[in-house]
Amino acid sequence: MARKNRNPVGKNVDPEAQKKKTRTLTLKSSDGQEFSISESAAVLSIAIENMVEDDCAGGVIPLPLVDGGTLARVITYLNKHAEDGASDEEKRKFDEEFVSGMEMGVLFDVVLAANYLDIRGLLREVRRRIADRMKNKSVEWVRKTFHIESDFTPEEEEQMKKEFAWAWEGVDSDVDD
Amino acid sequence: MQEIPSEILGEILSRLPAESLLRIRCVCKAWRRTIDDPVFTKLHLRRQLLGVQDSSNGVGQLILRGDLDNQFYSLPMESLNSDGAEIVKASFVKTSPLQTHSTAKPPVGSCNGVVLISQSKGIKFLWNPLTREFHRLPPLKLSKKTRGLYHSVSGLGYDSVADDYKVVRIVQVFDPRDKSF
């Protein structure tokens, strides 16, 4: 895919950046919901940036792999990170709070969306959050949460458990989620 | 729910401490393959080493040696982040399958979290404190000429060309003719 030069010769950088802030794009979710977002926030997603640059946006950008609820969350994240004058510390705090309240199912949706839209910072944050939640959990909890059926025989499982029995000592109870 | 792509799953799992991974290997065969893959091991090591620099990641593990009992204990880094008088719990780790109280010895070398333990009678182990696995090294064979009295030093390092860990042992042999090493 040929990329257009973002700063053609003879054009000043600043007016272009200013234009991005005032220009709005419309993102359309898989379930047909439409969201307005400033171009400067939207292009924090590398995938959207490419679409805008290739001019295949045509006003409305369809995102068939992201549902409305997830897209709304992603847009909240993008807006914060495109905000003028938001300090790094402020963004860091926002990131932490942003993911801390999410249930595992929501985290999965957001991680898939961040991967598809290529939003590195969000992807990193959500991956870390998912890992934190898995840390002291039981095998059963992980299977249930990731919708995985075991393909080990009970004997194989017992054998693996025996091999590293001490690793089962610090497991949390599964009640909290 | 859509399935989580394997590269994202690998990235997530690489942030888990070794102890969690040893459990999570049992989730299903595909996950066990991912976790046992040497490529994943390297990714995990890189993250663990980063975690040591930035303990807020909470993946690092501290290995401590008691100066009275010579025993080893492990402690998750993140438990040191609590500000107050909270009691942190270190767990006892055996440093050798042959270990008794009197035989616990300080390690002679370590590299990327793998520790070289030398016991009496020249028995050597590689020890991974995070997975608590041991690997007994084959005994060193000295040529006929060098049999007899000798002393030696050993060390452990990573050979990036061979992509393997190597134990190096330098032996100084006693020469009975001029009664010197």
Short mmCIF file of C-alpha atoms in Angstrom, two decimals, chain A residues 22 38 49 67 78 84 104 125 136 139 143 155 163-164 167 171:
data_model
loop_
_atom_site.label_atom_id
_atom_site.label_comp_id
_atom_site.label_asym_id
_atom_site.label_seq_id
_atom_site.Cartn_x
_atom_site.Cartn_y
_atom_site.Cartn_z
CA THR A 22 -10.69 20.41 13.86
CA SER A 38 -11.31 14.32 15.87
CA GLU A 49 -4.18 6.56 10.14
CA ASP A 67 -18.82 -3.55 18.42
CA LEU A 78 -7.97 7.94 22.14
CA ASP A 84 -3.87 19.04 24.62
CA MET A 104 -12.29 -10.05 31.77
CA GLU A 125 -1.99 -1.61 29.02
CA ASN A 136 -2.85 -16.22 41.21
CA VAL A 139 -6.43 -23.54 36.11
CA ARG A 143 -10.33 -22.28 31.42
CA GLU A 155 -4.22 -38.83 34.54
CA GLU A 163 5.52 -32.48 38.93
CA PHE A 164 5.21 -28.93 40.22
CA ALA A 167 3.14 -24.07 42.29
CA VAL A 171 -3.75 -20.01 44.32
#
